[in-house]
Amino acid sequence: MDQARYGCRVSPSDPILPGLPPALHASHAGIWLTDGSGEQTIGLGRGQALARAADTPLLLVNAPLLGSRLGYADLSGLDLLELFAFLFPAQFVIPTVAGLARAMGLAPPASDAETARLIPQIASSMLGWTERADWAEREGAWTSLNQLERLRWSWAPLLRPRIRQPAEAERWLFTRLPQWEEQAPRPAPRPVTLGEADVLARLRSLTGSGAETRQGQRDFAAAASGSFAPRPREDTPNVVLAQAGTGIGKTLGYLAPATLWAEQSGGTVWIATYTKALQRQLDRETRRHYPDDAAFRRHVVIRKGRENYLCLLNLEDALQGGFAGRAAVLAQFVARWAGYTRDGDMVGGDLPGWLMALFRRAGATALTDRRGECIYAGCPHFRTCFIERATRASQNADIVIANHALVMINAARGREAQGTPTRIVFDEGHHLFDAADSTFGAALTGREAIELRRWIMGPESERKGRRRGLAARLSDVASYDEEGAEAIDAAREAARALPGEDWLRRVVEHGAEGAIEAVLAAVRDTVYARAERDGRDTDPGYGLEVDLSEADGALIDAATDAARALEALLGPLQRLGKRLVAVIELAPDWLDGPARARIDGAISALGWRCDLLRAWIALLLRVGGPPEPAFVDWLAVDRVEGKEYDIGLHRHWLDPTKPLAETVMRPAHGVLVTSATLRAGGDTQTAVERSGAVHLGRAPKWFEAASPFDYARQSEVLIVTDIKRGDLPALAGAYARLIEAAGGGTLGLFTAIRRLRSVQKRIADRLARAGLPLYAQHVDPFDPATLIDMFRDDPRASLLGTDALRDGIDVPGDSLRLVVMEGVPWAKPSVLHATRRQASGEPTAYDDRLVRARLAQAFGRLIRRGDDSGQFVMLSSAMPSRLLSAFPADVPILRIPLDEAIARVRSRLGSSADIGQRPLDGSYETRVSTKE
């Protein structure tokens, strides 16, 4: 509980509720069991712990993490995180004992034994909360508990006597949710020229009266305002490319002109990011201008893809018997959360990132619309739909916070009712090339094709589910329009050529059925025949790919047949789209508002699936023909954990910024592309080329501001010269010794998951015995955002990860004081990379630019504010000197042996024995609160 705001601290001396079971805690350092009173604690062996857990449900925190520590993934018990999620839905907490302790107003534990003793105290405090008059999330708890009791949820017996039946019957969840309302279309924004004085005044308002004046931020804000000026002529946007070093404060720098322009013009600014972490930061920063919660919700909207939001129709199906076992329990938790969530975002929103992991992600994906099966106005929950609410809110918002992919997809498919955004800010602009590469690429794979079949055919087995095919979704159209009904029947028949259930087994066993499975089988044969594996089969998770050239007769024939089958499917889908348009134009008596909205949605869905089919057909017709210079085509077999999971043909643009410029930038009036590493390891021209601005008729404006940090004083780069490449024991030993020298607070970055896992396995126990927790991506059962929260929360913890942790995370202060990379982050030698590398005309320089960009991004994690201090260690003597320009010019760089590097880390950072006692960043203080 946040003491300063709510004054509700729970005293550690408060008596623990009687009748609690024993509590179990495990770390890499050992296993502890304490009785329900928290008075007696003993150490256990692994076998003893598992036996006790099997005999009776034990109190524990974070069962998946404990299970990984004990080597028993199915560990279960009375998990305090489940209790927290029930009591405080849509509230934030770090999923550790220390995090729960702070949330309940208790001092965090100082040792593992104290951790075990604290668990009953936390459980007692949480159970006692149910009897408080100010429990803000009481509504719906009694009804939900009744359902969870029937499902034999482990906490139900302890909660039953403590949650009283309300005097009046609780409202059903779906009647409690607010309804969105239709609003008049927003007028076109007025042409506005922002005055520099007004922009700087808005910046001062955002930073606050007590903030220091940063000239770099002021210059950046003035430069960014140029992207909001009226454009000189059609298809010629005002483009500003701005490289603003870490510490400039670019977020507030562009929010100043963005909010000012939105207010003066009556228009909307779309701010696109690449990572969810920056979206969360923008959510906080925009509240500086809209501190009132109601005003904030009117003026600022966070938008994501449909697959991120809870689908209320899927939830209703799950609550009414569609889910069983633990998945049914999860559905009840999600229903509790749905009544209190801000926006229904299940991925990176206010749904705890650790909740799905507690349930082994059972049924989680079925609660969102991942297959594009939305029936729009035909849904009984259409008026309360989270997705529809966000879409409509964004049409009248001042600021829309989205991601790069959503902005590009909306522009390409014309999804937004008011057209393409006219003012766009691309933050994390160094990722714009990669985002465009993913968005505008095409892939005919087994997994993609079977999803299209399911969308058209609907259920083809007795398996339960809500999936509905075209015939079910458009039954009223079929009964009214004979040509539409014939098109639906023809599409269903043609869809039988697409892969069906169990397609991968048939392909592997040479029993392919249908034209698409046949071409996938031919692709697989070609890949295995031609891939040069160079010993990679020792790592069976390594995917295989080959260039799509010099195809043999079998593959050409299979591709021709598959193209013909897809053309047979494309025809009826196009005819159906035309018939739906005709139905809307004829406006029969039954076509009311909801029916019209549903048919509009079906037209949109048909349109982008027809585009998908055209892309697949073009890719198939390329087989055996001459290469197209604008594209890169290849064949791939995707594998993970020793198993194949997909097969397909792929096509990407050689330069994906061409479609980016045509579909997104050219129709806009102003675009700001900004990043701390916008040059991508090259020069200004590199930034222009990789942003897409090179394809526009008007040269962009360039702005640059260097970081204000004193890197010579605050940091240094150490290149270790005596770690032999491929020596995993030596690599693991180096990581362990460096983390010990720093006292934790280390981010370890790897270029291969296999090496990460090997190092983690070798050093976790050793570090735990020294009181230094270690978390690891691809090992611990949590998403990167949750792992980062856990790492940030404990200054003595360390975190190992791969690319996802190299960029987009913000961990200022003592929690991150050492970054260690195990090797030079060279690009993966893929067909796509090799082709682009060759096309650049300077293969070595091309590789170097990518590596320098990655090194700069990794180094940028280290110093986030003026009082940060830390070191960057590269465990590779093969680090070329030409790449050192990736680091700030004034940072000291030394090539030294490991022992000397460890000594420098220890002398600079000290033993860090007191770091665990230092106050944490204020944003991570306790956060259980009454609903604001």
GROMACS .gro file of C-alpha atoms in nm, residues 128-430:
model
  303
  128GLY     CA    1  -0.788  -0.926   0.595
  129TRP     CA    2  -0.833  -0.676   0.316
  130THR     CA    3  -1.166  -0.835   0.223
  131GLU     CA    4  -1.319  -0.703   0.547
  132ARG     CA    5  -1.218  -0.342   0.482
  133ALA     CA    6  -1.488  -0.092   0.395
  134ASP     CA    7  -1.261   0.075   0.139
  135TRP     CA    8  -1.194  -0.236  -0.070
  136ALA     CA    9  -1.247  -0.072  -0.407
  137GLU     CA   10  -1.286  -0.393  -0.608
  138ARG     CA   11  -1.554  -0.554  -0.392
  139GLU     CA   12  -1.821  -0.544  -0.664
  140GLY     CA   13  -1.840  -0.875  -0.843
  141ALA     CA   14  -1.616  -1.057  -0.594
  142TRP     CA   15  -1.895  -1.257  -0.427
  143THR     CA   16  -2.038  -1.376  -0.759
  144SER     CA   17  -1.693  -1.460  -0.894
  145LEU     CA   18  -1.603  -1.648  -0.577
  146ASN     CA   19  -1.914  -1.863  -0.614
  147GLN     CA   20  -1.799  -1.968  -0.961
  148LEU     CA   21  -1.441  -2.025  -0.847
  149GLU     CA   22  -1.566  -2.236  -0.559
  150ARG     CA   23  -1.743  -2.466  -0.804
  151LEU     CA   24  -1.417  -2.490  -0.997
  152ARG     CA   25  -1.238  -2.586  -0.670
  153TRP     CA   26  -1.003  -2.290  -0.670
  154SER     CA   27  -0.758  -2.341  -0.386
  155TRP     CA   28  -0.821  -2.004  -0.218
  156ALA     CA   29  -1.201  -2.037  -0.216
  157PRO     CA   30  -1.230  -2.209   0.128
  158LEU     CA   31  -1.024  -1.934   0.293
  159LEU     CA   32  -1.215  -1.654   0.120
  160ARG     CA   33  -1.567  -1.793   0.163
  161PRO     CA   34  -1.616  -1.689   0.529
  162ARG     CA   35  -1.458  -1.348   0.464
  163ILE     CA   36  -1.656  -1.222   0.163
  164ARG     CA   37  -2.012  -1.143   0.260
  165GLN     CA   38  -2.307  -1.177   0.027
  166PRO     CA   39  -2.409  -0.825  -0.082
  167ALA     CA   40  -2.749  -0.692   0.018
  168GLU     CA   41  -2.846  -0.657  -0.347
  169ALA     CA   42  -2.768  -0.899  -0.626
  170GLU     CA   43  -2.448  -0.808  -0.808
  171ARG     CA   44  -2.478  -0.697  -1.165
  172TRP     CA   45  -2.358  -0.932  -1.436
  173LEU     CA   46  -2.020  -0.826  -1.575
  174PHE     CA   47  -2.155  -0.758  -1.923
  175THR     CA   48  -2.417  -0.516  -1.788
  176ARG     CA   49  -2.159  -0.325  -1.581
  177LEU     CA   50  -1.930  -0.235  -1.868
  178PRO     CA   51  -1.977   0.116  -2.010
  179GLN     CA   52  -2.108   0.155  -2.363
  180TRP     CA   53  -1.939   0.365  -2.624
  181GLU     CA   54  -2.144   0.622  -2.811
  182GLU     CA   55  -2.142   0.725  -3.172
  183GLN     CA   56  -2.008   1.075  -3.232
  184ALA     CA   57  -2.016   1.308  -3.527
  185PRO     CA   58  -1.712   1.286  -3.756
  186ARG     CA   59  -1.432   1.516  -3.653
  187PRO     CA   60  -1.378   1.810  -3.890
  188ALA     CA   61  -1.053   1.824  -4.084
  189PRO     CA   62  -0.777   1.990  -3.881
  190ARG     CA   63  -0.719   2.359  -3.942
  191PRO     CA   64  -0.384   2.467  -4.093
  192VAL     CA   65  -0.169   2.587  -3.805
  193THR     CA   66   0.184   2.723  -3.785
  194LEU     CA   67   0.327   2.679  -3.438
  195GLY     CA   68   0.525   2.968  -3.294
  196GLU     CA   69   0.854   2.874  -3.133
  197ALA     CA   70   0.774   3.074  -2.822
  198ASP     CA   71   0.444   2.888  -2.779
  199VAL     CA   72   0.616   2.551  -2.823
  200LEU     CA   73   0.878   2.635  -2.562
  201ALA     CA   74   0.611   2.761  -2.325
  202ARG     CA   75   0.426   2.430  -2.361
  203LEU     CA   76   0.755   2.248  -2.299
  204ARG     CA   77   0.808   2.440  -1.975
  205SER     CA   78   0.456   2.348  -1.870
  206LEU     CA   79   0.524   1.979  -1.935
  207THR     CA   80   0.860   1.967  -1.760
  208GLY     CA   81   0.739   2.161  -1.457
  209SER     CA   82   0.851   2.484  -1.297
  210GLY     CA   83   1.125   2.320  -1.091
  211ALA     CA   84   1.292   2.131  -1.376
  212GLU     CA   85   1.631   2.235  -1.505
  213THR     CA   86   1.639   2.400  -1.846
  214ARG     CA   87   1.795   2.167  -2.103
  215GLN     CA   88   1.897   2.348  -2.418
  216GLY     CA   89   1.911   2.027  -2.619
  217GLN     CA   90   1.548   1.953  -2.532
  218ARG     CA   91   1.442   2.307  -2.624
  219ASP     CA   92   1.620   2.282  -2.959
  220PHE     CA   93   1.465   1.942  -3.022
  221ALA     CA   94   1.113   2.070  -2.948
  222ALA     CA   95   1.161   2.361  -3.186
  223ALA     CA   96   1.289   2.132  -3.461
  224ALA     CA   97   1.009   1.878  -3.406
  225SER     CA   98   0.746   2.150  -3.451
  226GLY     CA   99   0.850   2.172  -3.817
  227SER     CA  100   0.670   1.844  -3.887
  228PHE     CA  101   0.340   2.009  -3.786
  229ALA     CA  102   0.357   2.297  -4.034
  230PRO     CA  103   0.110   2.303  -4.326
  231ARG     CA  104   0.254   2.098  -4.610
  232PRO     CA  105   0.351   2.289  -4.927
  233ARG     CA  106   0.178   2.061  -5.178
  234GLU     CA  107   0.000   1.728  -5.214
  235ASP     CA  108   0.202   1.412  -5.150
  236THR     CA  109   0.487   1.617  -5.007
  237PRO     CA  110   0.484   1.585  -4.629
  238ASN     CA  111   0.700   1.782  -4.392
  239VAL     CA  112   0.948   1.521  -4.271
  240VAL     CA  113   1.184   1.585  -3.981
  241LEU     CA  114   1.451   1.330  -3.887
  242ALA     CA  115   1.579   1.399  -3.536
  243GLN     CA  116   1.853   1.209  -3.358
  244ALA     CA  117   1.832   1.300  -2.990
  245GLY     CA  118   2.081   1.132  -2.761
  246THR     CA  119   1.978   0.958  -2.440
  247GLY     CA  120   1.898   1.217  -2.174
  248ILE     CA  121   1.780   1.490  -2.411
  249GLY     CA  122   1.420   1.430  -2.306
  250LYS     CA  123   1.280   1.378  -2.652
  251THR     CA  124   0.946   1.238  -2.531
  252LEU     CA  125   0.841   1.567  -2.374
  253GLY     CA  126   1.027   1.745  -2.654
  254TYR     CA  127   0.784   1.622  -2.919
  255LEU     CA  128   0.479   1.610  -2.688
  256ALA     CA  129   0.508   1.989  -2.656
  257PRO     CA  130   0.440   2.067  -3.025
  258ALA     CA  131   0.211   1.762  -3.064
  259THR     CA  132  -0.030   1.862  -2.787
  260LEU     CA  133  -0.015   2.228  -2.892
  261TRP     CA  134  -0.091   2.148  -3.256
  262ALA     CA  135  -0.377   1.912  -3.162
  263GLU     CA  136  -0.543   2.182  -2.952
  264GLN     CA  137  -0.499   2.465  -3.200
  265SER     CA  138  -0.590   2.268  -3.513
  266GLY     CA  139  -0.852   2.029  -3.376
  267GLY     CA  140  -0.661   1.735  -3.525
  268THR     CA  141  -0.511   1.409  -3.402
  269VAL     CA  142  -0.145   1.322  -3.366
  270TRP     CA  143  -0.047   0.955  -3.387
  271ILE     CA  144   0.262   0.863  -3.185
  272ALA     CA  145   0.402   0.525  -3.287
  273THR     CA  146   0.656   0.326  -3.086
  274TYR     CA  147   0.830  -0.005  -3.144
  275THR     CA  148   0.822  -0.137  -2.786
  276LYS     CA  149   0.546  -0.167  -2.527
  277ALA     CA  150   0.783  -0.017  -2.268
  278LEU     CA  151   0.783   0.317  -2.449
  279GLN     CA  152   0.406   0.303  -2.485
  280ARG     CA  153   0.380   0.275  -2.107
  281GLN     CA  154   0.622   0.567  -2.068
  282LEU     CA  155   0.415   0.780  -2.307
  283ASP     CA  156   0.106   0.688  -2.110
  284ARG     CA  157   0.271   0.841  -1.801
  285GLU     CA  158   0.424   1.142  -1.975
  286THR     CA  159   0.102   1.256  -2.145
  287ARG     CA  160  -0.063   1.279  -1.804
  288ARG     CA  161   0.157   1.580  -1.736
  289HIS     CA  162  -0.064   1.777  -1.975
  290TYR     CA  163  -0.388   1.596  -1.891
  291PRO     CA  164  -0.358   1.533  -1.513
  292ASP     CA  165  -0.733   1.490  -1.470
  293ASP     CA  166  -0.819   1.126  -1.537
  294ALA     CA  167  -1.144   1.204  -1.721
  295ALA     CA  168  -0.971   1.459  -1.945
  296PHE     CA  169  -0.687   1.217  -2.006
  297ARG     CA  170  -0.927   0.949  -2.127
  298ARG     CA  171  -1.092   1.196  -2.363
  299HIS     CA  172  -0.772   1.329  -2.513
  300VAL     CA  173  -0.531   1.032  -2.508
  301VAL     CA  174  -0.596   0.683  -2.645
  302ILE     CA  175  -0.363   0.385  -2.660
  303ARG     CA  176  -0.422   0.173  -2.969
  304LYS     CA  177  -0.295  -0.175  -3.045
  305GLY     CA  178  -0.383  -0.455  -3.284
  306ARG     CA  179  -0.713  -0.638  -3.232
  307GLU     CA  180  -0.530  -0.946  -3.108
  308ASN     CA  181  -0.418  -0.756  -2.795
  309TYR     CA  182  -0.768  -0.690  -2.660
  310LEU     CA  183  -1.008  -0.906  -2.466
  311CYS     CA  184  -1.294  -1.031  -2.685
  312LEU     CA  185  -1.608  -1.019  -2.471
  313LEU     CA  186  -1.787  -1.279  -2.684
  314ASN     CA  187  -1.498  -1.522  -2.638
  315LEU     CA  188  -1.499  -1.449  -2.264
  316GLU     CA  189  -1.871  -1.516  -2.241
  317ASP     CA  190  -1.821  -1.847  -2.419
  318ALA     CA  191  -1.541  -1.937  -2.176
  319LEU     CA  192  -1.751  -1.848  -1.871
  320GLN     CA  193  -2.045  -2.052  -1.994
  321GLY     CA  194  -1.858  -2.380  -2.026
  322GLY     CA  195  -1.621  -2.325  -2.315
  323PHE     CA  196  -1.323  -2.365  -2.081
  324ALA     CA  197  -1.252  -2.642  -1.831
  325GLY     CA  198  -1.004  -2.700  -1.549
  326ARG     CA  199  -0.744  -2.433  -1.485
  327ALA     CA  200  -0.845  -2.251  -1.805
  328ALA     CA  201  -1.192  -2.201  -1.656
  329VAL     CA  202  -1.035  -2.052  -1.343
  330LEU     CA  203  -0.833  -1.817  -1.562
  331ALA     CA  204  -1.152  -1.705  -1.738
  332GLN     CA  205  -1.299  -1.603  -1.400
  333PHE     CA  206  -0.989  -1.399  -1.322
  334VAL     CA  207  -1.006  -1.227  -1.660
  335ALA     CA  208  -1.374  -1.154  -1.599
  336ARG     CA  209  -1.284  -0.991  -1.267
  337TRP     CA  210  -1.020  -0.784  -1.444
  338ALA     CA  211  -1.259  -0.689  -1.727
  339GLY     CA  212  -1.481  -0.507  -1.478
  340TYR     CA  213  -1.197  -0.277  -1.370
  341THR     CA  214  -0.960  -0.248  -1.667
  342ARG     CA  215  -0.895   0.084  -1.830
  343ASP     CA  216  -0.907  -0.038  -2.189
  344GLY     CA  217  -0.923  -0.420  -2.208
  345ASP     CA  218  -0.562  -0.452  -2.327
  346MET     CA  219  -0.442  -0.802  -2.233
  347VAL     CA  220  -0.086  -0.758  -2.363
  348GLY     CA  221   0.109  -0.480  -2.195
  349GLY     CA  222  -0.197  -0.310  -2.046
  350ASP     CA  223  -0.320  -0.330  -1.688
  351LEU     CA  224  -0.368  -0.709  -1.695
  352PRO     CA  225  -0.072  -0.840  -1.489
  353GLY     CA  226   0.187  -0.977  -1.729
  354TRP     CA  227   0.249  -1.271  -1.496
  355LEU     CA  228  -0.114  -1.382  -1.472
  356MET     CA  229  -0.115  -1.596  -1.786
  357ALA     CA  230   0.205  -1.770  -1.675
  358LEU     CA  231   0.035  -1.878  -1.351
  359PHE     CA  232  -0.209  -2.075  -1.565
  360ARG     CA  233   0.050  -2.206  -1.814
  361ARG     CA  234  -0.122  -1.979  -2.067
  362ALA     CA  235  -0.410  -2.227  -2.085
  363GLY     CA  236  -0.682  -2.070  -2.297
  364ALA     CA  237  -0.526  -1.724  -2.298
  365THR     CA  238  -0.512  -1.685  -2.676
  366ALA     CA  239  -0.875  -1.799  -2.709
  367LEU     CA  240  -0.987  -1.490  -2.517
  368THR     CA  241  -0.873  -1.251  -2.790
  369ASP     CA  242  -0.965  -1.219  -3.156
  370ARG     CA  243  -0.650  -1.368  -3.309
  371ARG     CA  244  -0.821  -1.522  -3.613
  372GLY     CA  245  -1.004  -1.216  -3.742
  373GLU     CA  246  -1.344  -1.373  -3.672
  374CYS     CA  247  -1.510  -1.066  -3.523
  375ILE     CA  248  -1.876  -1.037  -3.623
  376TYR     CA  249  -1.884  -0.666  -3.541
  377ALA     CA  250  -2.240  -0.537  -3.492
  378GLY     CA  251  -2.369  -0.894  -3.491
  379CYS     CA  252  -2.203  -0.943  -3.153
  380PRO     CA  253  -2.427  -0.894  -2.846
  381HIS     CA  254  -2.138  -0.708  -2.680
  382PHE     CA  255  -2.066  -0.476  -2.972
  383ARG     CA  256  -2.167  -0.163  -2.778
  384THR     CA  257  -1.929  -0.245  -2.492
  385CYS     CA  258  -1.648  -0.390  -2.706
  386PHE     CA  259  -1.305  -0.270  -2.593
  387ILE     CA  260  -1.173  -0.269  -2.948
  388GLU     CA  261  -1.461  -0.066  -3.086
  389ARG     CA  262  -1.437   0.176  -2.794
  390ALA     CA  263  -1.067   0.236  -2.858
  391THR     CA  264  -1.126   0.279  -3.232
  392ARG     CA  265  -1.397   0.537  -3.182
  393ALA     CA  266  -1.213   0.716  -2.905
  394SER     CA  267  -0.908   0.756  -3.127
  395GLN     CA  268  -1.113   0.937  -3.392
  396ASN     CA  269  -1.171   1.226  -3.152
  397ALA     CA  270  -0.856   1.208  -2.943
  398ASP     CA  271  -0.575   1.462  -2.947
  399ILE     CA  272  -0.303   1.198  -2.900
  400VAL     CA  273  -0.318   0.837  -3.017
  401ILE     CA  274  -0.036   0.616  -2.888
  402ALA     CA  275   0.011   0.314  -3.113
  403ASN     CA  276   0.292   0.102  -3.251
  404HIS     CA  277   0.469   0.117  -3.585
  405ALA     CA  278   0.296  -0.193  -3.721
  406LEU     CA  279  -0.057  -0.072  -3.644
  407VAL     CA  280   0.002   0.263  -3.814
  408MET     CA  281   0.137   0.086  -4.123
  409ILE     CA  282  -0.138  -0.178  -4.135
  410ASN     CA  283  -0.414   0.079  -4.095
  411ALA     CA  284  -0.266   0.284  -4.376
  412ALA     CA  285  -0.221  -0.015  -4.604
  413ARG     CA  286  -0.569  -0.155  -4.544
  414GLY     CA  287  -0.757   0.172  -4.499
  415ARG     CA  288  -0.903   0.058  -4.169
  416GLU     CA  289  -0.951   0.395  -4.003
  417ALA     CA  290  -1.284   0.560  -4.077
  418GLN     CA  291  -1.119   0.899  -4.102
  419GLY     CA  292  -0.839   0.783  -4.327
  420THR     CA  293  -0.466   0.772  -4.285
  421PRO     CA  294  -0.323   0.979  -3.996
  422THR     CA  295  -0.198   1.314  -4.119
  423ARG     CA  296   0.050   1.388  -3.839
  424ILE     CA  297   0.269   1.102  -3.722
  425VAL     CA  298   0.555   1.077  -3.475
  426PHE     CA  299   0.766   0.762  -3.511
  427ASP     CA  300   0.962   0.729  -3.188
  428GLU     CA  301   1.226   0.455  -3.174
  429GLY     CA  302   1.268   0.544  -3.540
  430HIS     CA  303   1.576   0.322  -3.579
   0.00000   0.00000   0.00000
